Each structure stands twice: as structure tokens, then as C-alpha cells.
Coordinates of C-alpha atoms and ligand atoms in Angstrom, one line a residue:
M1 CA -5.3 -2.1 9.1
K2 CA -2.7 -2.5 6.4
S3 CA -2.5 0.0 3.5
V4 CA -2.2 -1.8 0.1
G5 CA -1.0 -0.7 -3.3
V6 CA -2.3 -2.7 -6.1
L7 CA -0.4 -3.2 -9.4
I8 CA -2.5 -4.0 -12.5
S9 CA -2.1 -4.2 -16.3
G10 CA -5.7 -4.7 -17.5
R11 CA -9.3 -5.2 -16.7
G12 CA -8.9 -5.4 -12.9
S13 CA -11.6 -7.8 -12.0
N14 CA -9.5 -9.0 -9.1
L15 CA -8.9 -5.4 -8.1
Q16 CA -12.6 -5.0 -8.0
A17 CA -13.0 -8.0 -5.7
L18 CA -10.4 -6.6 -3.4
L19 CA -12.1 -3.2 -3.4
D20 CA -15.6 -4.7 -2.8
A21 CA -14.3 -6.7 0.2
Q22 CA -12.4 -4.0 2.0
D23 CA -15.3 -2.5 4.1
A24 CA -14.9 -2.0 7.8
P25 CA -13.7 -3.6 10.0
G26 CA -11.4 -4.6 7.2
A27 CA -7.9 -5.9 7.6
Y28 CA -6.6 -3.9 4.6
R29 CA -7.4 -0.7 2.7
I30 CA -6.4 -0.1 -0.9
V31 CA -4.8 3.3 -1.0
R32 CA -3.2 3.3 -4.5
V33 CA -3.6 1.5 -7.8
I34 CA -0.9 1.6 -10.4
S35 CA -1.1 0.3 -14.0
N36 CA 1.8 -0.1 -16.4
V37 CA -0.7 0.1 -19.2
E38 CA -2.3 3.3 -20.1
G39 CA -6.1 3.2 -20.2
A40 CA -6.4 -0.1 -18.3
L41 CA -10.0 -0.7 -17.2
G42 CA -8.8 -1.3 -13.6
L43 CA -7.8 2.4 -13.4
E44 CA -11.4 3.4 -13.9
R45 CA -12.6 0.9 -11.3
A46 CA -10.1 2.4 -8.8
R47 CA -11.2 6.0 -9.6
A48 CA -14.9 5.0 -9.3
A49 CA -14.0 3.8 -5.8
G50 CA -12.3 7.1 -5.0
I51 CA -8.8 5.7 -5.0
D52 CA -5.7 7.3 -6.2
A53 CA -4.9 5.7 -9.6
L54 CA -1.9 6.3 -11.9
T55 CA -0.1 4.9 -14.9
I56 CA 3.6 4.2 -14.9
P57 CA 4.5 2.9 -18.4
H58 CA 7.3 0.5 -18.6
Q59 CA 8.1 1.1 -22.3
G60 CA 11.2 2.9 -23.3
K61 CA 13.0 2.8 -20.0
P62 CA 15.4 0.3 -18.3
R63 CA 13.6 -2.1 -16.0
E64 CA 15.4 -0.6 -13.0
A65 CA 14.1 2.9 -13.8
F66 CA 10.6 1.6 -14.2
E67 CA 10.7 -0.3 -10.9
R68 CA 12.2 2.7 -9.0
E69 CA 9.2 4.7 -10.2
L70 CA 6.9 2.0 -8.9
D71 CA 8.8 1.9 -5.6
A72 CA 8.5 5.6 -5.2
A73 CA 4.8 5.6 -6.0
L74 CA 4.2 2.8 -3.5
Q75 CA 5.9 4.5 -0.6
G76 CA 3.5 4.6 2.4
C77 CA 2.0 1.3 1.5
D78 CA 2.4 -1.6 3.9
L79 CA 1.7 -4.3 1.3
V80 CA 1.6 -4.7 -2.5
A81 CA -1.0 -6.9 -4.3
L82 CA -0.3 -7.9 -7.9
A83 CA -3.6 -8.3 -9.7
G84 CA -3.1 -9.2 -13.3
F85 CA 0.2 -7.2 -13.4
M86 CA 2.0 -8.5 -16.5
R87 CA 5.6 -7.6 -15.7
V88 CA 8.1 -9.9 -13.9
L89 CA 9.5 -8.0 -10.9
S90 CA 13.3 -7.9 -10.6
P91 CA 15.3 -9.2 -7.6
W92 CA 15.9 -5.6 -6.7
F93 CA 12.2 -4.8 -6.3
V94 CA 11.4 -8.1 -4.6
T95 CA 14.2 -7.6 -2.1
A96 CA 13.1 -4.0 -1.4
W97 CA 9.6 -5.3 -0.7
S98 CA 10.6 -8.6 0.7
G99 CA 7.7 -10.6 2.2
R100 CA 5.2 -7.8 1.5
V101 CA 4.1 -8.5 -2.1
L102 CA 1.3 -11.0 -2.9
N103 CA 0.3 -12.3 -6.3
I104 CA -2.7 -14.3 -7.6
H105 CA -1.8 -16.9 -10.2
P106 CA -4.4 -18.8 -12.3
S107 CA -3.2 -22.4 -11.5
L108 CA -2.8 -24.7 -8.6
L109 CA 0.9 -24.0 -8.1
P110 CA 3.4 -25.5 -8.3
S111 CA 1.7 -26.9 -11.4
F112 CA 1.7 -24.5 -14.4
P113 CA 3.8 -21.5 -13.4
G114 CA 4.1 -18.9 -16.1
R115 CA 1.6 -18.1 -18.9
D116 CA -1.2 -20.0 -20.7
T117 CA -2.2 -21.9 -17.6
H118 CA -5.7 -22.9 -18.8
E119 CA -4.4 -24.2 -22.1
R120 CA -1.7 -26.2 -20.3
A121 CA -4.1 -27.6 -17.7
L122 CA -6.4 -28.8 -20.4
A123 CA -3.6 -30.3 -22.4
A124 CA -2.3 -32.1 -19.3
G125 CA -5.7 -33.6 -18.6
V126 CA -5.9 -32.5 -15.0
K127 CA -9.3 -32.9 -13.4
L128 CA -8.8 -30.1 -10.9
H129 CA -7.7 -26.6 -11.8
G130 CA -7.5 -23.6 -9.6
C131 CA -5.8 -20.5 -8.4
T132 CA -3.1 -19.6 -5.9
V133 CA -2.3 -16.6 -3.8
H134 CA 1.4 -16.6 -2.9
V135 CA 4.1 -14.3 -1.6
V136 CA 6.3 -13.0 -4.4
T137 CA 9.9 -14.1 -4.3
E138 CA 12.7 -14.0 -6.9
A139 CA 11.7 -17.3 -8.3
L140 CA 8.7 -16.9 -10.7
D141 CA 5.4 -18.1 -9.3
A142 CA 7.2 -20.1 -6.6
G143 CA 6.9 -18.1 -3.4
P144 CA 5.2 -19.4 -0.2
I145 CA 1.5 -20.3 -0.8
I146 CA -1.1 -18.3 1.2
G147 CA -4.2 -19.9 -0.2
Q148 CA -5.7 -21.9 -3.0
A149 CA -9.1 -22.5 -4.5
A150 CA -9.9 -25.5 -6.7
I151 CA -12.5 -26.0 -9.4
P152 CA -13.3 -29.1 -11.4
V153 CA -12.4 -29.4 -15.1
L154 CA -15.5 -30.2 -17.1
R155 CA -15.5 -32.5 -20.1
D156 CA -16.3 -29.7 -22.6
D157 CA -14.1 -27.1 -21.1
T158 CA -12.2 -24.7 -23.4
P159 CA -9.4 -22.4 -22.1
E160 CA -11.9 -19.6 -22.2
L161 CA -14.7 -21.4 -20.3
L162 CA -12.2 -22.6 -17.7
A163 CA -10.7 -19.2 -17.3
A164 CA -14.1 -17.6 -16.8
R165 CA -15.2 -20.1 -14.1
L166 CA -11.9 -19.8 -12.4
L167 CA -12.2 -16.1 -12.2
D168 CA -15.1 -16.5 -9.8
A169 CA -12.9 -18.6 -7.5
E170 CA -10.1 -16.0 -7.8
H171 CA -12.5 -13.3 -6.7
L172 CA -13.4 -15.3 -3.6
L173 CA -9.9 -16.3 -2.8
Y174 CA -7.9 -13.1 -3.2
P175 CA -9.7 -10.9 -0.7
R176 CA -9.7 -13.6 1.9
A177 CA -6.0 -14.4 1.4
L178 CA -5.0 -10.7 1.5
A179 CA -7.1 -10.1 4.6
A180 CA -5.6 -13.1 6.4
F181 CA -2.1 -12.1 5.4
A182 CA -2.7 -8.5 6.4
K183 CA -3.8 -9.7 9.9
G184 CA -0.8 -12.0 10.1
E185 CA -3.2 -15.0 10.2
A186 CA -2.0 -16.7 7.0
A187 CA -0.5 -20.0 8.0
L188 CA 2.1 -20.2 5.3
L189 CA 2.3 -23.6 3.6
E190 CA -0.2 -25.1 6.0
K191 CA -3.7 -26.1 5.1
P192 CA -5.4 -24.2 2.2
L193 CA -7.2 -21.0 3.2
L194 CA -10.0 -21.9 0.9
S195 CA -10.9 -24.8 -1.2
A196 CA -13.9 -25.5 -3.4
W197 CA -14.4 -28.8 -1.5
T198 CA -14.7 -27.5 2.1
Ligands
GRF201 C1 -6.3 -13.3 -13.5 O1 -6.6 -14.5 -14.1 C2 -5.1 -13.5 -12.5 O2 -5.1 -14.8 -11.9 C3 -3.9 -13.4 -13.5 O3 -4.3 -12.4 -14.4 C4 -5.7 -12.3 -14.5 C5 -6.1 -10.9 -14.1 O4 -7.5 -10.6 -14.3 N1 -2.7 -13.1 -12.7 P1 -8.1 -9.3 -13.8 O5 -7.3 -8.1 -14.5 O6 -8.0 -9.3 -12.3 O7 -9.5 -9.3 -14.3

């Protein structure tokens, strides 16, 4: 069983999915939740589940100081799961936690790294959209892929509709990908862990 620290910045619906899926005989246990944003809804979700939840603001301090605080608060965790954490982690942090940080990104990487993925997917006219759980490396949204889930893009989709439908897929994918990774079963870069079509 791997202990996991989750980093969030907002509503924490993916955190909730990870919490809901961690029952015995689970592969992982969430032991700490850290938000860089005070009052984030995800903090309440963590506390409601009886999990240690704290805020480490990033404002008004150098990035290295912020990340050293994160690093200190994560000591004792085997893995770190980013779940809507809206800060880019520096090479220092990524090296310190090398191969132990996962992220969920709302696109089928390597398409649409970065922000505004739903808008960009619609503008590009793709017929499949999706989400990706990957290992965090120094290159933004470009680390080894653990799993992906795909959803069709519908004719009348807006970025909001697409995002809302994709969120359901994210909530299925992330717990499975994290559990597989925690058990050492994630076949990196091999077949997708989960797809809407299988
Ligand atoms: C999700 O869409 C996730 O893919 C992205 O940020 C969003 C977080 O949503 N990284 P939530 O806070 O988990 O509800």
C-alpha cells in the first residue's frame, strides 16, 4: 500500500474520486492533501474524509521557497498525485520526487498540452477528446503516459459541455491509473489502461 499526498488548487472532484476508490484492499491511501489556494473546496472534501488537509500559499515567496514547503509537508508520502494543481513544478521539485509524481491532464496527450484544452480541441475539430494520467517530468505535460480515456466530441459541444462530460471519464481513469501505478502494474507507454471503446 502506497501512501499518497494529493496537491490541489480548487474544487477537488478528482481528489474525491481518488478518495472514494481507496477502500481496502486498496493499492494506495491518501494521507495528506495540500492546496496552494486558501479555501479550496477540495480541502473540505479531504477533511470530510478525515484526511490531513493544509494550505501552503504560493504568493509572496520565491518558487523554491514554496516548493521546499511542499516538499517538507509531503515527507512520508510514497507518491504525489496532482489533481487540478495549477502550479508548474520546477526541475528541482520534479527531480526530488522523480518518477513518483502523477498528474491528470484534460486532453489526449500529446495533443493539447497546457491550458484551455477543451477550447483548443473544439477549434481543431477533433472527433475524440479525452484525458491522460502521466508521470510528471520537467517537460510540461510530456511525461510517460500511464493511462488515457477517450470520449466522443458531439456536434453541439461547447467547452463547458465537453469539460463536464470529460470529468466523468477523469473520475474513472485517475483512481485506476494511480492504483495500477502504486502496484507497479502500470505498463508505461504500452496499451491504454482504460479507453471508452473497450
Ligand atoms: C481537471 O479537469 C483536471 O484534468 C485538470 O484540472 C481539473 C481539476 O478538476 N488538471 P478538479 O479540481 O479535480 O475538480
